[in-house]
Coordinates of C-alpha atoms in Angstrom, one line a residue:
M89 CA 0.0 -0.1 0.0
I90 CA 1.1 3.4 -0.8
P91 CA 0.9 5.8 2.2
N92 CA -1.2 9.0 1.4
P93 CA -1.7 8.3 -2.4
V94 CA -2.5 11.1 -4.8
E95 CA -5.7 10.4 -6.7
I96 CA -6.1 11.9 -10.3
R97 CA -9.4 11.7 -11.9
V98 CA -9.6 12.0 -15.8
K99 CA -12.6 11.7 -18.2
Q100 CA -12.6 8.5 -20.3
S101 CA -12.3 10.5 -23.4
Q102 CA -9.1 12.1 -21.9
L103 CA -7.2 8.9 -21.1
T104 CA -5.1 8.4 -24.2
L105 CA -3.6 10.5 -27.0
K106 CA -4.1 9.5 -30.5
N107 CA -0.3 8.9 -31.1
I108 CA 0.2 6.8 -28.0
K109 CA -0.7 3.1 -28.1
Q110 CA -1.6 1.3 -24.9
F111 CA -1.5 -2.4 -24.3
Y112 CA -2.9 -4.5 -21.5
M113 CA -2.2 -8.3 -21.6
W114 CA -2.6 -10.9 -19.0
A115 CA -0.1 -13.7 -19.0
P116 CA -0.1 -16.7 -16.8
D117 CA 3.7 -16.9 -16.1
W118 CA 6.8 -14.9 -16.5
E119 CA 8.0 -16.6 -19.7
T120 CA 4.6 -15.9 -21.5
K121 CA 4.7 -12.2 -20.2
F122 CA 8.2 -11.7 -21.5
Y123 CA 7.4 -13.2 -24.9
Q124 CA 4.3 -10.9 -25.3
V125 CA 6.5 -7.8 -24.4
S126 CA 9.1 -9.0 -26.9
E127 CA 6.5 -9.4 -29.6
I128 CA 5.1 -5.8 -29.0
Y129 CA 8.7 -4.5 -29.3
G130 CA 9.2 -6.4 -32.6
S131 CA 6.0 -5.4 -34.0
F132 CA 6.7 -1.7 -34.5
S133 CA 9.4 1.0 -33.9
V134 CA 9.4 1.8 -30.1
G135 CA 10.8 5.3 -29.4
Q136 CA 9.8 5.3 -25.7
A137 CA 7.8 2.8 -23.6
I138 CA 6.6 2.4 -20.1
I139 CA 6.5 -1.2 -18.8
F140 CA 4.9 -1.8 -15.6
C141 CA 6.4 -5.0 -13.9
E142 CA 6.9 -6.4 -10.5
A143 CA 10.6 -6.9 -10.5
R144 CA 12.3 -4.2 -12.6
A145 CA 15.8 -5.9 -12.1
T146 CA 14.5 -9.1 -13.6
L147 CA 13.0 -7.6 -16.6
L148 CA 16.2 -5.6 -17.1
V149 CA 18.4 -8.8 -17.2
H150 CA 16.1 -10.5 -19.7
L151 CA 16.1 -7.5 -22.0
M152 CA 19.8 -7.1 -21.8
L153 CA 20.2 -10.9 -22.8
L154 CA 18.2 -10.1 -25.8
G155 CA 20.2 -7.1 -26.8

């Protein structure tokens, strides 16, 4: 739990910008999740990305192994 969280309310129509793509995917395990992220990166040119994950260090190691 985050102590004293800040809540920001936004209208549904203002949640995304037209030139920003958002993805939400569920995966049963780490390998499937990592494969899905790799597929997104391989599908189009990614200039910047935000990936929400439980263990940032683990993701970094796997991404570095792929190059």
